[in-house]
Amino acid sequence: MMEKTVQRGTRTGFTTGACSAAAARAAVVGLVEGRVPAQVECWLPNGQPVVFQVHEGRCAGSGWERTAHAMVIKDAGDDPDCTDRAHLTADVRLLPQHPGQVRLRGGHGVGTVTMPGLGLEVGGPAINPVPRRNIDDNVRRAAAGLLDEGGIEVTISVPQGLEMAKKTLNARLGILGGISILGTTGIVKPYSTAAYRASVVQGVQVAATTGAGRVVLTTGGRTEKFAMDELPGLPQACFVQMGDFLRYALDTAVACGLRQVVIGGMVGKLTKIAQGETITHAHRAEVDTGLLAELCAGLGVPADVCDDIRQAETARYASERMAALGLTEAFHQALAERVVRTLQGRYASQFHLTVLVCDFDGRKLAQAASLAPASAPAPASSLAPASSFTHDP
């Protein structure tokens, strides 16, 4: 029998932002002392001092022409991060005409922001605000009196960044050419959800800038492909894989003024949403099979079958029993309508909601929708509600 629980490591690591700040600090020490240290103490955004090992340290030039180079290898701890072992590299030079200034640039492997909605300048490097401040703080701590005479330019680069970016959602967010420099505390916790949750929030914010007025939230890759097939005219940036973070996605949609929300999912996650869960991770809440039994009873399913469904462990079991009775579409339609009612109870009149349901092969099973709020723009005809709920023809 396969074990349900996988033992996972607990060793913490450091963010790309923290490693960038450490590399920048080490390089500035090189400017000041003429030698880049083999290790450097860096202050994290949370105020914690940490010693980082420094690689490739070197200095060149003299006077106002001197430069320095340093690199810190990211250790993500036991977190399965695609940027683990990334070489966060800092090159620094003096700016004699700009005393007191620290200017930050993105080099090779650091993504460029090409779309609004991320809180970063379009055309600038994808270095998030907290890492920016952390780099600036560490540079100023190391620069001593150097900034009284001139400024310092810091260029952060990641040699493997372009390849690493292919394993992220950066391109969807309009971040091209490399990875993002991220981190709020400087610490990476094993299997942390914080980074993914942040990407969901950013994804919805970007969707709000497309002009489409709609965000399509899906629970994963299969449901996203299904939703894209259903809505082929929407920009790709409107589709956000929210995973388990429905609450953060919907709260962000409301904050951004999005008046049309589409949720695409399968029976398991949709059941959790229907029962009122807005964080749908398996460890946070169990599937309420009693709710599914109630839906089945409403369809006239025999009591003994409803009891079996109520005693089952999974939502998929209910789906399979309904398929055997020829009630697949009716069952999933009832589920979609319950999802709409549940979410409209929480987000009353804040957006027009459409729920799309597919099976495990990505085939459409049902669709339901709320009445559009009075102030909302008319939804696209492919998803327009005919009454309180939109049923498949």
Phi, psi and omega in degrees: 000137180284135178290138179284332184253126178260128179289129182239148180291163183238008183286128180279165178224198184233148183283165175298327178295315180296318180293323177296318179297320179294317179296318180296317180298315180298318181294322179291324173302322176298320177298318185285317189257350181082004179210131177279129183288158178284341173211156185217143173270128183235140177269126178282165178302333179277004178090358182278131174276134181225141177267126179248144172281140184246137181238160174058026181294129178200153177235155179211160176076184181211163180057221180287353180266001185284148180225166176212155186222137177209154181219139175238132180271124181291132172246110183275007183067222180265015177276134181281067187265132182291346178264008176301137181073012175296145180264094179280114192242137179237130172242128183236148175214163182273148178237088188298336183270003187226062182303139177083353184263142169241114182254131185250130179233157175258130179257200182302133176088355172260127186296156175253133180284124181243356181226147176286170175109355182258359184074017180234154181292128175296130184095349180265176181285149180277067176245112188293161187303317181295313175301324177302311181295323181292320176297313180301315182298314182290326177296315181293324177297323184276337188285341181053232182275001183300323182287347175290335184261329183197183178260176179227131174257130180243122176248119178262131177224162180221101185307324181266007190299323182296317179291318180298325183297335180294342180263008180243178176266016185303315183299323178297327181274001181082021176257112189243147171091005179163190182272171173264149174263113193236173172131134178252326178251340186097346184254136172257121177266142182304131178054034180295142177266354187299317183294318180292318178301318179297324180291328176295313179301314179298320180299317178293321178298319178293319178303325182291343181267357185283342183088356181283338179073015186216145171235140180246113184259127180232163185266354180176191185294317181293317180290330177292316178300318177300312181295322178296323177294326180286331185233066188292344183272354183277146174300147181302328182294348178282346184262125183232122174281100185278346183059237181265002192259057181299314184301314181295321180295313182290319178299322179290321177301317179295314181298328181273357178079019177287127185256358177228124180234133175243134175242124176249129182199178176246178193301321185295302180295322181294328176296318179296321177293318180298327181275001173103006178278132178248355166240110196258017180298147183302328183277352183267329184199145176271158176291132178275090181290342175295324176297318179295321178297322178297315177299319181294320178299323178295340178267004179084019180289139180306148186300323182294325177291319178298321178295320177300316180296320180296327182274352184285166181265338188233156174287331182297327178300316179298319180299318181292321178295322179291325177298319180295334179266003180075024184245026183304306185294318182295319180296313182288331174296316179297321179294315179300319180294324177293321176301314179300313181298318182297312183287328176291334174293327180273323184241054186304123174061014182272339175197160172276129186245133172238135178244124177249133182241133175233165176271187186287352175257007178083016178269139182291134180245326185197165176208136176219155181212154176275169169290138180292139173302150184302327184268001184276148174293153180299132180291158179301149187300329183294342181233017185291135178281140176264337178206208178301327178230148176259122180257152174294146177289000000 
